[in-house]
Tab-separated table of C-alpha atoms in Angstrom:
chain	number	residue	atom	x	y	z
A	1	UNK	CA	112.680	49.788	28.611
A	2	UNK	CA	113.553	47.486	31.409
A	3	UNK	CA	113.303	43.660	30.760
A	4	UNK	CA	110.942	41.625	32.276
A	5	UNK	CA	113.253	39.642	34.483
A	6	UNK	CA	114.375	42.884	35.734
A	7	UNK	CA	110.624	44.224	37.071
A	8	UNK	CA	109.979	40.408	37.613
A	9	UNK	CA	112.881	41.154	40.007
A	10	UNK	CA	112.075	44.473	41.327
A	11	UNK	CA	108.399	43.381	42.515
A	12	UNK	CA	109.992	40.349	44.374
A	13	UNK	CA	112.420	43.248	46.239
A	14	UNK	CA	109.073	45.636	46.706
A	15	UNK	CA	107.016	43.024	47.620
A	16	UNK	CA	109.814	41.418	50.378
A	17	UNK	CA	109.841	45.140	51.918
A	18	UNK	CA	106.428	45.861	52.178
A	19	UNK	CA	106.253	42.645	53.971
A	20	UNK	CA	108.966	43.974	56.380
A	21	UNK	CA	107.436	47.541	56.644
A	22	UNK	CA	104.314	45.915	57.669
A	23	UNK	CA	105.744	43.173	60.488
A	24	UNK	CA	107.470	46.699	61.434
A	25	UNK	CA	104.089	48.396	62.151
A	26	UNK	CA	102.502	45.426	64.446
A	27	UNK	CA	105.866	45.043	66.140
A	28	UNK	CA	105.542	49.360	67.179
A	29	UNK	CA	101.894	48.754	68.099
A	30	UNK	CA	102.384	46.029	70.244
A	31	UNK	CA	104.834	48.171	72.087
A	32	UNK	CA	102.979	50.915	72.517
A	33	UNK	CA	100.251	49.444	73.743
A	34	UNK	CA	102.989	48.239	76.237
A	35	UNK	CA	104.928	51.337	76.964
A	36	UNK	CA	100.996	52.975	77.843
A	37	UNK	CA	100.050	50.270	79.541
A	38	UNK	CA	103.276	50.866	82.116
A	39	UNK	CA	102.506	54.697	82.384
A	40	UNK	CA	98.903	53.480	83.436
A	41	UNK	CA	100.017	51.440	85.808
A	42	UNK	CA	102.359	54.286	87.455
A	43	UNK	CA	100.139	56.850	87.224
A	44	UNK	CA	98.407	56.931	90.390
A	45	UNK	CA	101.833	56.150	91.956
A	46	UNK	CA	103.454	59.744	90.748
A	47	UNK	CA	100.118	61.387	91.363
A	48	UNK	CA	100.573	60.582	95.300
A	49	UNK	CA	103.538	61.742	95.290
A	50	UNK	CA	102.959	65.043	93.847
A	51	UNK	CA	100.237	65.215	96.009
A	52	UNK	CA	102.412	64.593	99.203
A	53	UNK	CA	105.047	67.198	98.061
A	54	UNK	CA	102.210	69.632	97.576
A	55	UNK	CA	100.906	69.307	101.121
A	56	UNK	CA	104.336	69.058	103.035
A	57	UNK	CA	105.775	72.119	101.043
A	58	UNK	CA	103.198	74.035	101.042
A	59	UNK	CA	103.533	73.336	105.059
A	60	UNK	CA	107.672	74.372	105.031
A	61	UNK	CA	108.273	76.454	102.425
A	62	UNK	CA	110.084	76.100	99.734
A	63	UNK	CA	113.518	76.724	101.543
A	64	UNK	CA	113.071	73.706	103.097
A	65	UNK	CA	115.248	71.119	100.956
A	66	UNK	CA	117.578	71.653	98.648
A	67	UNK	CA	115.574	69.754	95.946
A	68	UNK	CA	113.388	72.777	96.235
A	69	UNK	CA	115.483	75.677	96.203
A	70	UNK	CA	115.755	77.812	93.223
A	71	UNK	CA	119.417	78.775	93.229
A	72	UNK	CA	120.994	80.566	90.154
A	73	UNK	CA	121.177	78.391	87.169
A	74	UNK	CA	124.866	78.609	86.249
A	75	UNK	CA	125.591	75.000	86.005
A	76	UNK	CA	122.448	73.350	83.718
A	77	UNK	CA	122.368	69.315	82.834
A	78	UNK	CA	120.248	68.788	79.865
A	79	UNK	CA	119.093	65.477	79.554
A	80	UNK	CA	118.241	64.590	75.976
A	81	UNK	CA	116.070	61.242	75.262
A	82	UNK	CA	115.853	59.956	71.594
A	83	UNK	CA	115.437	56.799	70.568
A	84	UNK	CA	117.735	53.820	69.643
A	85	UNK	CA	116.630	52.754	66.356
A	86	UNK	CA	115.430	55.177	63.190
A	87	UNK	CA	112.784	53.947	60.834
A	88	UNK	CA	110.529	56.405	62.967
A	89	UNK	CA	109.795	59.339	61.041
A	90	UNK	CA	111.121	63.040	62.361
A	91	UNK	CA	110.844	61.509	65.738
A	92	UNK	CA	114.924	62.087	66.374
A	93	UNK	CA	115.654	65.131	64.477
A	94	UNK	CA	112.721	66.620	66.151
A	95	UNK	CA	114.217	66.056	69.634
A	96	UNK	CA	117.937	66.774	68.815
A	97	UNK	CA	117.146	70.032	66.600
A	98	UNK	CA	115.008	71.320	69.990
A	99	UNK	CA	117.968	70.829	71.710
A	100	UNK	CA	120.663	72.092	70.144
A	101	UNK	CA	118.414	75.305	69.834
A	102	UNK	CA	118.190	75.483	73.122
A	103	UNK	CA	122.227	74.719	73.672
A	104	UNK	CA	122.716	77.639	71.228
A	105	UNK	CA	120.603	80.311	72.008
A	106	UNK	CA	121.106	80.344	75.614
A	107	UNK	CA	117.398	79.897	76.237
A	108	UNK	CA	118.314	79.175	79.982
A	109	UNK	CA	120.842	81.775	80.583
A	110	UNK	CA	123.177	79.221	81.999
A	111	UNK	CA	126.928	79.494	82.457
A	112	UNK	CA	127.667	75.777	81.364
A	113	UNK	CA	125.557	73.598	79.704
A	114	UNK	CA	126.135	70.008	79.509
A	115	UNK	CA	124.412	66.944	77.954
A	116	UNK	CA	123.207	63.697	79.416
A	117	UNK	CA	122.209	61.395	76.347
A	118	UNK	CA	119.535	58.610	76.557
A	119	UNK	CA	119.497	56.664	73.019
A	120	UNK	CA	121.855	56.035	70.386
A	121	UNK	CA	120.387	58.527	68.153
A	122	UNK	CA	120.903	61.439	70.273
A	123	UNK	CA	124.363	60.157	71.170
A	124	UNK	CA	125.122	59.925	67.148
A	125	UNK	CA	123.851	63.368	66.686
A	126	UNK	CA	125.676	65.163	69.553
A	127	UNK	CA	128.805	63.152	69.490
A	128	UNK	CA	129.515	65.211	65.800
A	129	UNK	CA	128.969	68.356	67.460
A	130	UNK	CA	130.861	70.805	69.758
A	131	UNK	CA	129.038	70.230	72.636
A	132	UNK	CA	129.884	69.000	76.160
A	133	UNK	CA	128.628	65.750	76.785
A	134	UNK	CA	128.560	64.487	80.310
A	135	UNK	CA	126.866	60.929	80.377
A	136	UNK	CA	125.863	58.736	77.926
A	137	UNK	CA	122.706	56.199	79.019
A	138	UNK	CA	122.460	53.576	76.597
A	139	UNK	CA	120.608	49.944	77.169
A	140	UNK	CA	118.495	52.029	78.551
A	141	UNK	CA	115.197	52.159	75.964
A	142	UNK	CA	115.458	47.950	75.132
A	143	UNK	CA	114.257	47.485	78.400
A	144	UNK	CA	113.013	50.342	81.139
A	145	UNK	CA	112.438	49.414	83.854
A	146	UNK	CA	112.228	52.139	87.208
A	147	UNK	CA	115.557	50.386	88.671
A	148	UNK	CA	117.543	50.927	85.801
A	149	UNK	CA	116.247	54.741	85.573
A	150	UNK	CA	116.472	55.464	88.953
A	151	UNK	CA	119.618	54.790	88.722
A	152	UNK	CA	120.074	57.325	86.632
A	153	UNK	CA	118.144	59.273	88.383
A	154	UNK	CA	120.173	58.698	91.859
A	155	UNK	CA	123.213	59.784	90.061
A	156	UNK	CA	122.204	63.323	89.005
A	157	UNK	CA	120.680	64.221	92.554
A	158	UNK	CA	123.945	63.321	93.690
A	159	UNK	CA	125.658	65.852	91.812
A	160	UNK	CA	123.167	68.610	92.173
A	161	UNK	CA	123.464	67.978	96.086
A	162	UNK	CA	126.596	68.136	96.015
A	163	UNK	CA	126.956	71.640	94.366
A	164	UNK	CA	127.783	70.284	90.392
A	165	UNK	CA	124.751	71.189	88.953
A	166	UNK	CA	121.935	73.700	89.465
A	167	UNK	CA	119.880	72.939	87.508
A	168	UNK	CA	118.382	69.737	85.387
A	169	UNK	CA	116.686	70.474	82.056
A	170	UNK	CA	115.172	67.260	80.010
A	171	UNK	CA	113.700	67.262	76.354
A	172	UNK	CA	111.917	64.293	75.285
A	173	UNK	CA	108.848	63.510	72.679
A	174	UNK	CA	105.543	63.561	74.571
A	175	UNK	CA	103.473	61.138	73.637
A	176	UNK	CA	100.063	63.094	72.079
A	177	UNK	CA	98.338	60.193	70.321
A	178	UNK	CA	99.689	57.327	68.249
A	179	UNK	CA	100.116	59.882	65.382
A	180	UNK	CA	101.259	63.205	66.966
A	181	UNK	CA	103.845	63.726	69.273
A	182	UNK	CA	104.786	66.888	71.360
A	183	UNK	CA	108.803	67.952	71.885
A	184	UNK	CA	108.911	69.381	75.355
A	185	UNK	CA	111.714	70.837	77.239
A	186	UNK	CA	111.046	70.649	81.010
A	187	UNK	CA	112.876	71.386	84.388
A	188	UNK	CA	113.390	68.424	86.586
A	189	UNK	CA	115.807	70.255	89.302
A	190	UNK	CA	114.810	72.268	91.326
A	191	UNK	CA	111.322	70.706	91.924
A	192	UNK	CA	108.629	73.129	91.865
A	193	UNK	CA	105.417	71.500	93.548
A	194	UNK	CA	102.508	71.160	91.975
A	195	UNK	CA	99.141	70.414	92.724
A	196	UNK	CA	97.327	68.037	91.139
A	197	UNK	CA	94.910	69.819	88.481
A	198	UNK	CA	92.023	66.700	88.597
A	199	UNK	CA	92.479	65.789	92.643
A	200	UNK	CA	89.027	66.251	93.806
A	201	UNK	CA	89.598	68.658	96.884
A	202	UNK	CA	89.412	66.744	100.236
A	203	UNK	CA	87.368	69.115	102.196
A	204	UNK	CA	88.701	66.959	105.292
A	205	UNK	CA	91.886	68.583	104.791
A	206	UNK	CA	90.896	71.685	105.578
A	207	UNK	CA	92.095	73.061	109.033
A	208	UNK	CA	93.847	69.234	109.915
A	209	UNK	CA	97.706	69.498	111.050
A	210	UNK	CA	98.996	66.507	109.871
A	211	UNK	CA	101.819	64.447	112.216
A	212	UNK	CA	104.898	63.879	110.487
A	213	UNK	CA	106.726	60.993	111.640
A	214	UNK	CA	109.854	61.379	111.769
A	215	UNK	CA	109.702	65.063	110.509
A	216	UNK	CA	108.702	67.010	107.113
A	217	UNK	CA	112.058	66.911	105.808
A	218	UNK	CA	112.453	63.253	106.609
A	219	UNK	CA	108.921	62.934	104.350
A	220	UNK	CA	110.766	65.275	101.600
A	221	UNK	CA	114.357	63.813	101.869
A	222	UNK	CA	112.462	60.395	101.192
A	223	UNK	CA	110.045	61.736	98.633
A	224	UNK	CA	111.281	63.886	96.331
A	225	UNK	CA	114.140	61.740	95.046
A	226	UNK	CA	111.526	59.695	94.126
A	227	UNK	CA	109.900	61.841	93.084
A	228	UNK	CA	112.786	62.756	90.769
A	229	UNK	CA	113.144	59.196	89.557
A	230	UNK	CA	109.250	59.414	89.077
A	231	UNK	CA	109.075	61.995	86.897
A	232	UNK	CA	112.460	60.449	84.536
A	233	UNK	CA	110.698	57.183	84.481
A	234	UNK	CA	107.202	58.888	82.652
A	235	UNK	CA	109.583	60.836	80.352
A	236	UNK	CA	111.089	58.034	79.407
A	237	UNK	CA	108.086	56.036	78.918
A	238	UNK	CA	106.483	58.750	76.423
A	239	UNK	CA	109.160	59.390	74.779
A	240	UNK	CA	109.244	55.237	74.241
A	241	UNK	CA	105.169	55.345	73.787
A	242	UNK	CA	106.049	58.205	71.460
A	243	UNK	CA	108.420	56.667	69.098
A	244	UNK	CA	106.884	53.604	68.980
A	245	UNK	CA	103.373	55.747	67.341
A	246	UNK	CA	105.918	57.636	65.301
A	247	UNK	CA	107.646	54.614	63.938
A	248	UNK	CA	103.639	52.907	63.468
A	249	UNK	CA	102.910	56.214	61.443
A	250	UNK	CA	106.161	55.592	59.445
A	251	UNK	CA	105.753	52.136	58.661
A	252	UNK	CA	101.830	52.858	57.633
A	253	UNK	CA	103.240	55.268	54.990
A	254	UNK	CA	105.944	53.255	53.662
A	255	UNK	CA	103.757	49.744	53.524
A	256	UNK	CA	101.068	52.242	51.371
A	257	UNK	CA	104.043	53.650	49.171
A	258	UNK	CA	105.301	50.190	48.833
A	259	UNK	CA	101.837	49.406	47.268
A	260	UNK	CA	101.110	51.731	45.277
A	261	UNK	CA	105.232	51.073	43.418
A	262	UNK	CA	103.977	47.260	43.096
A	263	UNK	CA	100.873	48.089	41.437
A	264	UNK	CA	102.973	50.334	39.108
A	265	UNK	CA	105.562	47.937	38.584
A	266	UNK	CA	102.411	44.818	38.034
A	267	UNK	CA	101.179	47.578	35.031
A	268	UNK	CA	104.250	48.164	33.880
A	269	UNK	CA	105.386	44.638	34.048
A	270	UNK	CA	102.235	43.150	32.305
A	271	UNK	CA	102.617	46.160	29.351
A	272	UNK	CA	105.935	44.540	29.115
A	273	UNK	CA	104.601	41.193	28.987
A	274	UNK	CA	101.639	42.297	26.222
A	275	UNK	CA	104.811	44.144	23.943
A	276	UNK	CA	106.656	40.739	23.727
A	277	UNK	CA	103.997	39.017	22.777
A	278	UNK	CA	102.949	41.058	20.129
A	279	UNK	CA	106.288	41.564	18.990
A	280	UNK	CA	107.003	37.515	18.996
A	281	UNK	CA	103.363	37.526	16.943
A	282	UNK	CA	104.984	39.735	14.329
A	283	UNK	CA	107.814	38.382	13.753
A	284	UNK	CA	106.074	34.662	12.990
A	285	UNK	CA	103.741	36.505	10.711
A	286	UNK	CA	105.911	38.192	8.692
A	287	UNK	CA	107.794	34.915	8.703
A	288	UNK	CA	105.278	33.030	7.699
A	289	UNK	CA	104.342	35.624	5.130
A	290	UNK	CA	107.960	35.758	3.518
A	291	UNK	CA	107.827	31.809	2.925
A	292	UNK	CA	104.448	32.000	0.578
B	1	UNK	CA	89.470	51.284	108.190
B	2	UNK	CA	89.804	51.056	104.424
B	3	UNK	CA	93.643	50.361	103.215
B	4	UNK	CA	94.705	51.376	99.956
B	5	UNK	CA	98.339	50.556	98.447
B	6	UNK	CA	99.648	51.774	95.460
B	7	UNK	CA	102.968	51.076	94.300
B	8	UNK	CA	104.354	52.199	90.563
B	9	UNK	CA	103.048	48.331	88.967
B	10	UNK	CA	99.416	49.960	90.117
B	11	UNK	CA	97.391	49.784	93.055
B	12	UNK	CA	97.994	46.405	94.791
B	13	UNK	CA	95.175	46.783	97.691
B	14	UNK	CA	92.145	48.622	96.917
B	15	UNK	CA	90.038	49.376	99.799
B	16	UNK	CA	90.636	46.516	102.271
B	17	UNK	CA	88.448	46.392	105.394
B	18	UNK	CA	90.702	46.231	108.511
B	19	UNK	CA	90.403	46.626	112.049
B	20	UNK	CA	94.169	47.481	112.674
B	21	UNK	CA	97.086	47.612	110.268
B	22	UNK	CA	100.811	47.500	111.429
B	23	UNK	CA	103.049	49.177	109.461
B	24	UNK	CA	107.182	48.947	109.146
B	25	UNK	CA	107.414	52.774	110.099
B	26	UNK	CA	110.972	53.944	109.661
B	27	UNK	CA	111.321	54.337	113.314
B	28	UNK	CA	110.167	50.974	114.153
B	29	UNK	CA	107.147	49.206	113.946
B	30	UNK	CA	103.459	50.984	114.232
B	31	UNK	CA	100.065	49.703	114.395
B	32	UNK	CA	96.836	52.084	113.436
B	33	UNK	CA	93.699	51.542	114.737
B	34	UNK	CA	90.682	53.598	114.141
B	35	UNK	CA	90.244	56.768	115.380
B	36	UNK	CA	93.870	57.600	115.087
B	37	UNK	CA	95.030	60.712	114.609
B	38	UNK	CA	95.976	62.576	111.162
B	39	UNK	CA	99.512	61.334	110.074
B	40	UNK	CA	102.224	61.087	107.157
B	41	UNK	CA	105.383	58.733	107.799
B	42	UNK	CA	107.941	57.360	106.102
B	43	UNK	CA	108.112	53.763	105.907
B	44	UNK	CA	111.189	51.144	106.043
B	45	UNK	CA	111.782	47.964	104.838
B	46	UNK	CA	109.470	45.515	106.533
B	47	UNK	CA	106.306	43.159	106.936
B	48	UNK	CA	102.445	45.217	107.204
B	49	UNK	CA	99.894	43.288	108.963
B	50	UNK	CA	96.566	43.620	108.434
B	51	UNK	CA	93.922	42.406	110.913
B	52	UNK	CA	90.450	42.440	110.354
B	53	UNK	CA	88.554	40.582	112.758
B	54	UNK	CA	90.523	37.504	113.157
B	55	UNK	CA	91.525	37.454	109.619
B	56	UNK	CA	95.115	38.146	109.098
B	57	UNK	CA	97.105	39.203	105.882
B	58	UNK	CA	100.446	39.865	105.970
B	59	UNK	CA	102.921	41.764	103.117
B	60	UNK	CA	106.400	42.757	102.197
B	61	UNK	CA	106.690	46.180	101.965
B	62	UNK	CA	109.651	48.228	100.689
B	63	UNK	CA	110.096	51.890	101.468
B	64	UNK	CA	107.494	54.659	100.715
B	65	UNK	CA	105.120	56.603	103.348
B	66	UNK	CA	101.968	55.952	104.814
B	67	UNK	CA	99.289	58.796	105.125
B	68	UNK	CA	96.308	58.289	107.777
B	69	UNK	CA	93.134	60.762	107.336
B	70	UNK	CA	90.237	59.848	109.035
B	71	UNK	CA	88.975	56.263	108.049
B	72	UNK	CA	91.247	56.001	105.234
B	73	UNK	CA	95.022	54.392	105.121
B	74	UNK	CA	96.910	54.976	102.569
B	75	UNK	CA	100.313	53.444	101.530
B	76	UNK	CA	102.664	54.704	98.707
B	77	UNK	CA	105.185	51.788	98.275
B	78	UNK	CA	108.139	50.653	95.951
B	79	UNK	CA	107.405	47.131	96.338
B	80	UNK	CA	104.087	44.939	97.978
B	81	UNK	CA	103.833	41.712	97.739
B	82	UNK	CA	101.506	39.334	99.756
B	83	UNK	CA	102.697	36.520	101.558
B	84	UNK	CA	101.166	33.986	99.160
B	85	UNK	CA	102.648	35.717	96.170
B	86	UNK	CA	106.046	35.259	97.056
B	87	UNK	CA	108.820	33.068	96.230
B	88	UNK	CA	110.815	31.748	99.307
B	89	UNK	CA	113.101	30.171	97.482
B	90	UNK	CA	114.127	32.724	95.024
B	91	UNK	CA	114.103	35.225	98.472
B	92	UNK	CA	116.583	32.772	100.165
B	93	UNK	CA	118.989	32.573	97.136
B	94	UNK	CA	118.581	36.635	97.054
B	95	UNK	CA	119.510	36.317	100.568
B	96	UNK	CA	122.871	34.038	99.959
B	97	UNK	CA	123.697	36.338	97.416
B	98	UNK	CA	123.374	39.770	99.210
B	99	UNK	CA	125.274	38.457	102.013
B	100	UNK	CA	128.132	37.347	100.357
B	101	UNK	CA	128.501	40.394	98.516
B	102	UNK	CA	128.380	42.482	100.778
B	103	UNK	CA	131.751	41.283	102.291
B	104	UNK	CA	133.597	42.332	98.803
B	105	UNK	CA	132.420	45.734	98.848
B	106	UNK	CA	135.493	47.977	99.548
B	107	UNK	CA	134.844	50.674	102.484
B	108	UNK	CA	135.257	53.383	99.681
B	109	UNK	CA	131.739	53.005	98.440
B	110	UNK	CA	129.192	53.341	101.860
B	111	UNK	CA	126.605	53.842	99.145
B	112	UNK	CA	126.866	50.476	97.437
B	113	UNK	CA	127.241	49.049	101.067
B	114	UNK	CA	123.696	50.708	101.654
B	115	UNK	CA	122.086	49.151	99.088
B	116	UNK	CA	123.527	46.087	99.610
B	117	UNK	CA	122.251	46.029	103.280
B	118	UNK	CA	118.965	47.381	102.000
B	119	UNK	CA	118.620	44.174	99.502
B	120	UNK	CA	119.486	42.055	102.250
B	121	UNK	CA	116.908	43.411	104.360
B	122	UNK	CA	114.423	43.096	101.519
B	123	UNK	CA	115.304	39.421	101.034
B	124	UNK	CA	114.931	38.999	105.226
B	125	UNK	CA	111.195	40.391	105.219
B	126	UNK	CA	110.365	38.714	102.037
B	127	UNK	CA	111.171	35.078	103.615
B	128	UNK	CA	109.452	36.119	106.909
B	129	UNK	CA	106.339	37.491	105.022
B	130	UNK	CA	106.280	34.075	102.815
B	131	UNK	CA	106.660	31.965	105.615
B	132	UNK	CA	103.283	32.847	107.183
B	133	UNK	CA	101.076	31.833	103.876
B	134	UNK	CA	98.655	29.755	106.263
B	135	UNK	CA	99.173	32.226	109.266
């Protein structure tokens, strides 16, 4: 049985974690209320620019900029985003299993795959493996901001203009709630328009020819690298909204365990306690006893 | 005319009554006034005015398109500040800056170059824009 200055101890330890675990939790809500609070902000931002890319496509076809081409998909970047820290649950090993599934089975029937790494964790995970990594992002996730990913962002349009890549895969955690997150694996290049699911239909559109000033693929050689950088700035922030709920979840469950070991180690510490006692009782008894 | 601007912090104008807007259009400066025609354009680096009556706002404005549809202007921007929201100052150190770097960058990157000119430019409009807070 352990001595009482070793639980006595123990519940100091326990007790100094729980109060860590718990600091942990506010610190991940706070963020996350941050990280939605950006993607808020931005929203009606990428939903213009969908919109415009739906209207000026649909207008030139789709052979109109290279961005929207579908070519064959021999060359494929996969850009993986994980986070930088742990303490988050399955939030990494979700991501970086999906991918290396994908990397292995040849989902994409690509001739060369190659990864671009956002977070340490992913970087950790893939650097131990035989895969081809191209970039490495980090100082990325401390602080995103849309210059700092569109950077990024500029970098890989480069190279698919240019003929090195045909394609540009990313898997990232979408964020479902603050206690369920979604691994998706989605193409970023080529774009395929869409058209926005909730925009209420301007009837006014009907029949008008729009003016383009200069000319439609001025509009699209302006938009959709935005548009790119658009689309890598929201993954980014759910995958940052989503670790942030998965590290909340976490440190919830770890703060309860952490209680429910103190209030075993209090029982088994005050059992302790109770044993000495009697014990010391005994022994002054039978002392006293032994001298009549 | 109502004037909507919506740049990736959120929208920045939301319906603003105006009589005629002028716009840095990336061939050169544009004004709209009502009853113009149905229109998309790209947009450069540059001060929008805004004139309602004989009220006049003025912003920075960085990049983006405008889109015209009946009564309704709409601008998708990087940056918009107004003119009372921004600080000459920092602009005019921004502006020192820029310039001098743009001398040390070597002729082998024309990109960098671009976006060096491009920050300068930013920096020009901002201290224009900010200059006119009582205008």
């Amino acid at each position: 049985m352990a001595t009482l200055k070793q639980i006595r101890r123990r519940l100091t330890s326990v007790r100094n974690t729980q109060k860590i675990t718990r600091a942990m939790k506010l610190v991940a809500a706070a963020k996350l209320r941050r990280a939605q609070d950006n993607m808020t902000r931005a929203r009606p931002y990428a939903r213009r620019i969908r919109q415009v890319i739906w209207d000026v496509s649909e207008r030139t076809g789709r052979e109109s900029h290279q961005l929207l081409e579908v070519r064959e998909e021999k060359k494929a970047l996969m850009i993986v985003i994980t986070s930088d820290r742990g303490m988050c649950g399955a939030f990494n090993s979700n991501i970086n299993r999906r991918a290396e599934r994908y990397l292995r089975g040849g989902e994409g029937d690509h001739e060369e795959i190659s990864l671009a790494l956002i977070g340490r964790k992913g970087r950790d995970y893939f650097r131990r493996r035989p895969y081809a990594i191209d970039k490495e992002y980090m100082e990325v996730l401390s602080d995103p901001s849309f210059g700092i990913v569109s950077q990024i962002g500029r970098e890989i349009i480069a190279r698919y203009i240019d003929g090195g890549l045909d394609a540009v895969y990313i898997v990232y955690n979408e964020f479902k709630s603050a206690i369920s997150q979604k691994v998706v694996v989605e193409r970023l290049l080529p774009i395929v328009p869409e058209r926005e699911p909730d925009a209420e239909i301007d009837t006014r559109l009907e029949g008008i020819e729009f003016a383009y000033e200069p000319s439609r693929t001025a509009i699209l050689d302006s938009v959709l690298p935005l548009y790119v950088n658009v689309r890598l700035y929201f993954a980014v922030l759910e995958s940052l909204a989503a670790e942030m709920g998965a590290r909340m979840t976490a440190m919830e469950s770890a703060t309860k365990n952490a209680g429910e070991l103190l209030s075993r180690l209090t029982l088994q510490y005050n059992k302790a306690r109770q044993a000495m006692i009697t014990t010391e009782m005994l022994e002054i008894v039978s002392g006293a006893e032994a001298l009549k | 005319m109502k004037l909507d601007v919506v740049t990736k912090i959120g929208a920045v104008v939301r319906s603003m009554d105006a009589t005629e807007v002028v716009l840095p259009g990336s061939l050169g400066e544009m004004g709209i006034l009502p009853g113009h025609k149905a229109l998309i354009a790209g947009l450069g680096v540059g001060p929008m005015i805004v004139r309602s009556g004989t009220d006049e706002a003025w912003f920075a404005l960085a990049g983006g398109f405008v889109e015209v549809l009946g009564e309704d202007i709409r601008v998708l921007t990087e940056t918009c500040e107004r003119a009372d929201q921004i600080d000459v100052e920092r602009a005019q150190a921004k502006l020192q800056e820029s310039t001098a770097r743009l001398d040390t960058v070597p002729p082998t990157e024309p990109e960098l170059y671009n976006l060096v000119r491009e920050s300068i430019r930013k920096a020009q409009t901002r201290i224009a824009v900010g200059g006119r807070k009582h205008g």
